[in-house]
Amino acid sequence: MKLKKILKKQYRCVMRFIPNKLAMRIDYFRGYKKVLNLKNPKTFGEKIQWIKLYGNIERYSNLVDKYEVRKVITNLIGDEYLPKLYGVYENADEIKFENLPERFVLKCNHGCGYNIICNNKNALDIEETKIKLNKWLKIDFSKEAKEIQYKNIKPLITCEEYLEDKSVALMDYKYFCFSGKPEFIEVISERGTEAKANFYDLEWNRINLKSKLKNSSVNFEKPKRLKEMTNLATKLSKDYPFVRVDFYNIEGRIVFGELTFTPGGGVSKFSPIEKDYEIANKIELSKYN
């Protein structure tokens, strides 16, 4: 697993220097094992790659900025759906760790995966944490998977509350929304070990669908306030041809996660492949113009 992470990191470093279209073709072939068709995109991945190139999604930078999006959420649905914010910093040396609670989460706002989850401050290597955060701040995440919406974000570090549900790993509810209409929910579980993904319709019926993650053998209980969570996803997605709206649900406490306009960078396909085409068909590319 460690070797796999190292190779993935090296691959992403190389991809930063490859022209956009070529990088997308390479990425798409890795995921779908077929040649990318940008002139007549049909699969979900092809449409995501098209959106990255032609969707003018750099205008969404404040929506994918993990700090600025808090203002959008406050205006649209209210700050009661946001995790508590302990601080915002321009570099890691500004963080006063002695003033933070025992458990917290540090995030860089300008990309994905730049998170440090601390559930025991006494066990945290503060110097190593600072080095890692400051290194992340220097990375232009928009170049890694050619996701231009991240290009114009001023890199910052946020410190938010530590969230935990009864699964301990904190389940993630991801709504796939098309022009303001949520269609299905991807539920991510078991993040602490090997992440799994199950899919449900809006009435919480299990769907025969698979992403790059394995399905979980557990059929999860319907979350509390599911209808309210769906209504919130509807409000947050109404102005966009396609967006994934993510929430956490902690015993009925709904907490906003993020807005994602190019899930998986357009590399991860759905199976069976017929479902992938069906999902892709819901994205109307003409609406991006």
Short mmCIF file of C-alpha atoms in Angstrom, two decimals:
data_model
loop_
_atom_site.label_atom_id
_atom_site.label_comp_id
_atom_site.label_asym_id
_atom_site.label_seq_id
_atom_site.Cartn_x
_atom_site.Cartn_y
_atom_site.Cartn_z
CA MET A 1 0.00 0.00 0.00
CA LYS A 2 2.86 2.37 0.83
CA LEU A 3 4.52 1.69 -2.55
CA LYS A 4 1.21 2.35 -4.30
CA LYS A 5 0.94 5.75 -2.58
CA ILE A 6 4.49 6.66 -3.55
CA LEU A 7 3.90 5.72 -7.20
CA LYS A 8 0.63 7.66 -7.27
CA LYS A 9 2.37 10.71 -5.85
CA GLN A 10 5.14 10.49 -8.47
CA TYR A 11 2.58 10.04 -11.24
CA ARG A 12 0.74 13.19 -10.16
CA CYS A 13 3.99 15.15 -10.03
CA VAL A 14 4.74 14.17 -13.64
CA MET A 15 1.19 14.99 -14.77
CA ARG A 16 1.59 18.61 -13.62
CA PHE A 17 3.99 19.23 -16.51
CA ILE A 18 2.01 17.46 -19.26
CA PRO A 19 -0.30 19.52 -21.55
CA ASN A 20 -3.95 19.43 -20.49
CA LYS A 21 -5.45 17.38 -23.32
CA LEU A 22 -2.68 14.79 -23.30
CA ALA A 23 -2.90 14.43 -19.51
CA MET A 24 -6.66 13.95 -19.74
CA ARG A 25 -6.26 11.29 -22.41
CA ILE A 26 -3.75 9.42 -20.28
CA ASP A 27 -5.89 9.68 -17.14
CA TYR A 28 -9.05 8.65 -18.96
CA PHE A 29 -7.38 5.62 -20.54
CA ARG A 30 -6.15 4.54 -17.11
CA GLY A 31 -9.68 4.58 -15.74
CA TYR A 32 -11.78 3.44 -18.69
CA LYS A 33 -9.26 1.45 -20.78
CA LYS A 34 -10.49 3.22 -23.91
CA VAL A 35 -9.60 6.28 -25.97
CA LEU A 36 -11.10 9.58 -24.82
CA ASN A 37 -13.70 11.05 -27.19
CA LEU A 38 -14.08 14.79 -26.58
CA LYS A 39 -16.00 15.50 -29.79
CA ASN A 40 -18.88 13.23 -28.85
CA PRO A 41 -18.55 12.42 -25.13
CA LYS A 42 -20.82 9.60 -23.97
CA THR A 43 -19.40 8.15 -20.76
CA PHE A 44 -19.46 9.90 -17.39
CA GLY A 45 -15.66 10.26 -17.50
CA GLU A 46 -15.70 11.74 -21.00
CA LYS A 47 -18.23 14.36 -19.98
CA ILE A 48 -16.20 15.28 -16.90
CA GLN A 49 -13.07 15.65 -19.05
CA TRP A 50 -15.07 17.82 -21.50
CA ILE A 51 -16.27 19.99 -18.59
CA LYS A 52 -12.69 20.43 -17.40
CA LEU A 53 -11.68 21.71 -20.85
CA TYR A 54 -14.72 23.60 -22.10
CA GLY A 55 -17.06 24.13 -19.13
CA ASN A 56 -15.64 27.49 -18.00
CA ILE A 57 -15.50 26.07 -14.48
CA GLU A 58 -12.78 28.45 -13.30
CA ARG A 59 -15.77 30.63 -12.32
CA TYR A 60 -16.50 28.05 -9.59
CA SER A 61 -13.29 28.71 -7.66
CA ASN A 62 -15.08 30.21 -4.63
CA LEU A 63 -17.31 27.13 -4.50
CA VAL A 64 -14.45 24.64 -4.28
CA ASP A 65 -12.36 26.85 -1.98
CA LYS A 66 -12.87 25.13 1.38
CA TYR A 67 -12.80 28.48 3.19
CA GLU A 68 -14.70 30.77 0.80
CA VAL A 69 -17.48 28.21 0.26
CA ARG A 70 -18.48 28.68 3.89
CA LYS A 71 -19.82 32.14 2.96
CA VAL A 72 -21.85 30.62 0.11
CA ILE A 73 -23.32 27.96 2.39
CA THR A 74 -24.19 30.55 5.04
CA ASN A 75 -26.06 32.63 2.46
CA LEU A 76 -27.90 29.72 0.83
CA ILE A 77 -28.85 27.39 3.69
CA GLY A 78 -27.40 28.84 6.92
CA ASP A 79 -24.23 28.46 8.96
CA GLU A 80 -25.84 25.86 11.24
CA TYR A 81 -24.88 23.30 8.59
CA LEU A 82 -21.17 24.19 8.74
CA PRO A 83 -18.53 22.58 10.94
CA LYS A 84 -17.15 24.86 13.65
CA LEU A 85 -14.20 26.94 12.50
CA TYR A 86 -11.34 27.41 14.98
CA GLY A 87 -8.96 29.40 12.80
CA VAL A 88 -7.65 30.39 9.35
CA TYR A 89 -3.94 30.73 8.61
CA GLU A 90 -1.73 31.81 5.70
CA ASN A 91 1.01 29.41 6.78
CA ALA A 92 1.43 26.68 9.37
CA ASP A 93 3.73 28.76 11.55
CA GLU A 94 0.77 30.98 12.46
CA ILE A 95 -1.09 28.09 14.13
CA LYS A 96 -1.19 28.33 17.92
CA PHE A 97 -1.51 24.63 18.66
CA GLU A 98 -1.65 25.28 22.41
CA ASN A 99 -4.96 27.12 21.88
CA LEU A 100 -6.61 24.34 19.85
CA PRO A 101 -8.85 21.67 21.37
CA GLU A 102 -7.62 18.11 21.83
CA ARG A 103 -9.24 17.02 18.56
CA PHE A 104 -9.44 19.02 15.32
CA VAL A 105 -8.95 18.87 11.55
CA LEU A 106 -6.47 20.97 9.58
CA LYS A 107 -7.21 21.48 5.88
CA CYS A 108 -5.65 23.31 3.00
CA ASN A 109 -8.44 25.07 1.14
CA HIS A 110 -7.10 24.87 -2.43
CA GLY A 111 -7.30 21.18 -3.32
CA CYS A 112 -8.34 17.69 -2.27
CA GLY A 113 -6.67 15.34 0.18
CA TYR A 114 -4.72 18.04 2.00
CA ASN A 115 -6.09 17.10 5.42
CA ILE A 116 -4.59 16.32 8.81
CA ILE A 117 -7.06 14.69 11.19
CA CYS A 118 -5.97 14.96 14.80
CA ASN A 119 -7.87 12.94 17.41
CA ASN A 120 -5.20 13.34 20.09
CA LYS A 121 -3.18 16.56 20.19
CA ASN A 122 -0.68 15.09 22.63
CA ALA A 123 0.30 12.46 20.04
CA LEU A 124 0.58 14.95 17.15
CA ASP A 125 4.04 15.66 15.76
CA ILE A 126 3.63 19.44 15.43
CA GLU A 127 6.84 20.11 13.51
CA GLU A 128 6.10 17.39 10.98
CA THR A 129 2.54 18.75 10.65
CA LYS A 130 3.85 22.24 9.92
CA ILE A 131 6.28 20.95 7.29
CA LYS A 132 3.52 18.98 5.57
CA LEU A 133 1.03 21.86 5.56
CA ASN A 134 3.54 24.41 4.27
CA LYS A 135 4.56 22.00 1.52
CA TRP A 136 0.93 21.55 0.47
CA LEU A 137 0.41 25.32 0.35
CA LYS A 138 3.02 25.58 -2.41
CA ILE A 139 1.33 23.04 -4.70
CA ASP A 140 -0.87 24.22 -7.58
CA PHE A 141 -3.53 21.53 -7.28
CA SER A 142 -5.23 22.65 -10.51
CA LYS A 143 -2.36 21.13 -12.50
CA GLU A 144 -2.54 17.64 -11.03
CA ALA A 145 -5.77 16.47 -12.68
CA LYS A 146 -6.19 19.62 -14.83
CA GLU A 147 -9.10 20.83 -12.70
CA ILE A 148 -9.03 24.54 -13.52
CA GLN A 149 -11.61 25.46 -10.87
CA TYR A 150 -8.81 25.26 -8.28
CA LYS A 151 -6.48 27.61 -10.15
CA ASN A 152 -7.34 31.01 -8.68
CA ILE A 153 -7.66 30.04 -5.03
CA LYS A 154 -5.42 31.77 -2.50
CA PRO A 155 -3.92 28.88 -0.48
CA LEU A 156 -4.90 28.94 3.20
CA ILE A 157 -5.09 26.53 6.11
CA THR A 158 -8.32 26.13 8.05
CA CYS A 159 -8.81 24.44 11.39
CA GLU A 160 -12.24 22.90 11.95
CA GLU A 161 -13.91 20.76 14.54
CA TYR A 162 -13.26 17.03 14.63
CA LEU A 163 -16.39 15.18 13.50
CA GLU A 164 -17.25 11.61 14.43
CA ASP A 165 -20.31 9.42 14.04
CA LYS A 166 -21.04 6.00 15.51
CA SER A 167 -19.10 4.35 12.66
CA VAL A 168 -16.03 6.24 14.00
CA ALA A 169 -14.73 6.60 10.42
CA LEU A 170 -17.37 9.29 9.66
CA MET A 171 -19.65 8.27 6.80
CA ASP A 172 -19.91 10.59 3.82
CA TYR A 173 -23.17 11.15 1.88
CA LYS A 174 -22.50 12.34 -1.67
CA TYR A 175 -25.47 13.55 -3.74
CA PHE A 176 -25.08 13.45 -7.54
CA CYS A 177 -27.17 16.37 -8.76
CA PHE A 178 -28.14 17.38 -12.30
CA SER A 179 -29.52 20.90 -12.85
CA GLY A 180 -30.80 21.06 -9.31
CA LYS A 181 -32.17 17.53 -9.21
CA PRO A 182 -30.47 15.02 -6.90
CA GLU A 183 -30.60 11.58 -8.53
CA PHE A 184 -28.73 9.21 -6.20
CA ILE A 185 -26.45 9.10 -3.16
CA GLU A 186 -23.00 7.57 -2.84
CA VAL A 187 -22.26 6.56 0.76
CA ILE A 188 -18.59 6.28 1.67
CA SER A 189 -17.75 4.20 4.73
CA GLU A 190 -14.76 2.52 6.41
CA ARG A 191 -12.35 5.36 5.62
CA GLY A 192 -10.14 4.35 8.53
CA THR A 193 -9.26 1.03 6.89
CA GLU A 194 -10.22 0.42 3.25
CA ALA A 195 -12.88 2.87 2.08
CA LYS A 196 -16.05 1.34 0.63
CA ALA A 197 -18.94 2.85 -1.37
CA ASN A 198 -22.60 1.87 -1.55
CA PHE A 199 -25.24 3.62 -3.65
CA TYR A 200 -28.84 4.47 -2.75
CA ASP A 201 -31.77 6.21 -4.38
CA LEU A 202 -33.47 9.14 -2.67
CA GLU A 203 -35.84 6.80 -0.81
CA TRP A 204 -32.87 4.84 0.54
CA ASN A 205 -33.23 1.78 -1.68
CA ARG A 206 -29.91 0.13 -2.52
CA ILE A 207 -28.81 0.58 -6.16
CA ASN A 208 -26.78 -1.95 -8.12
CA LEU A 209 -23.91 0.41 -8.87
CA LYS A 210 -20.18 0.38 -8.26
CA SER A 211 -17.40 2.97 -8.50
CA LYS A 212 -13.65 2.45 -8.16
CA LEU A 213 -14.23 1.59 -4.49
CA LYS A 214 -15.53 -1.82 -3.46
CA ASN A 215 -19.10 -2.09 -2.23
CA SER A 216 -19.57 -2.58 1.49
CA SER A 217 -21.28 -5.76 2.66
CA VAL A 218 -23.21 -3.63 5.17
CA ASN A 219 -26.62 -2.32 4.17
CA PHE A 220 -26.62 0.95 6.09
CA GLU A 221 -29.55 2.31 8.04
CA LYS A 222 -31.47 5.19 6.56
CA PRO A 223 -29.92 8.36 8.03
CA LYS A 224 -32.00 10.68 10.17
CA ARG A 225 -33.39 13.77 8.40
CA LEU A 226 -32.69 12.21 4.99
CA LYS A 227 -35.43 14.27 3.33
CA GLU A 228 -33.99 17.50 4.73
CA MET A 229 -30.52 16.53 3.51
CA THR A 230 -31.95 15.89 0.05
CA ASN A 231 -33.72 19.27 0.07
CA LEU A 232 -30.45 20.98 0.99
CA ALA A 233 -28.69 19.23 -1.90
CA THR A 234 -31.44 20.51 -4.20
CA LYS A 235 -30.94 24.12 -3.05
CA LEU A 236 -27.18 23.97 -3.37
CA SER A 237 -27.21 22.39 -6.85
CA LYS A 238 -29.96 24.36 -8.57
CA ASP A 239 -27.66 26.72 -10.51
CA TYR A 240 -25.32 24.10 -11.97
CA PRO A 241 -25.67 21.55 -14.80
CA PHE A 242 -23.86 19.00 -12.65
CA VAL A 243 -22.42 19.04 -9.15
CA ARG A 244 -21.86 16.54 -6.38
CA VAL A 245 -22.98 17.85 -2.99
CA ASP A 246 -21.41 16.16 0.04
CA PHE A 247 -22.70 16.00 3.61
CA TYR A 248 -21.96 14.26 6.87
CA ASN A 249 -24.87 13.14 9.01
CA ILE A 250 -24.04 12.64 12.68
CA GLU A 251 -27.10 11.17 14.36
CA GLY A 252 -29.28 13.68 12.51
CA ARG A 253 -26.87 16.61 12.63
CA ILE A 254 -26.31 17.51 8.97
CA VAL A 255 -22.90 19.00 8.22
CA PHE A 256 -21.85 20.32 4.81
CA GLY A 257 -18.76 18.70 3.32
CA GLU A 258 -17.98 20.15 -0.11
CA LEU A 259 -19.16 20.86 -3.66
CA THR A 260 -17.42 18.84 -6.37
CA PHE A 261 -17.79 19.63 -10.08
CA THR A 262 -15.37 17.06 -11.51
CA PRO A 263 -15.59 13.94 -9.28
CA GLY A 264 -12.54 11.73 -9.46
CA GLY A 265 -11.10 14.01 -12.12
CA GLY A 266 -13.16 12.11 -14.71
CA VAL A 267 -11.11 8.94 -14.27
CA SER A 268 -13.35 6.75 -12.12
CA LYS A 269 -16.00 4.89 -14.08
CA PHE A 270 -19.26 3.44 -12.86
CA SER A 271 -20.14 -0.19 -13.41
CA PRO A 272 -22.03 -1.82 -14.92
CA ILE A 273 -20.97 0.36 -17.85
CA GLU A 274 -24.61 0.75 -18.95
CA LYS A 275 -25.19 2.70 -15.72
CA ASP A 276 -22.17 4.88 -16.49
CA TYR A 277 -23.74 5.89 -19.82
CA GLU A 278 -27.09 6.43 -18.12
CA ILE A 279 -25.58 8.76 -15.51
CA ALA A 280 -23.57 10.61 -18.18
CA ASN A 281 -26.72 11.16 -20.19
CA LYS A 282 -28.13 13.29 -17.37
CA ILE A 283 -25.35 15.88 -17.84
CA GLU A 284 -26.45 18.43 -20.45
CA LEU A 285 -23.23 19.92 -21.78
CA SER A 286 -25.13 22.63 -23.68
CA LYS A 287 -25.96 24.24 -20.33
CA TYR A 288 -22.29 25.07 -19.78
CA ASN A 289 -22.45 27.54 -22.66
#
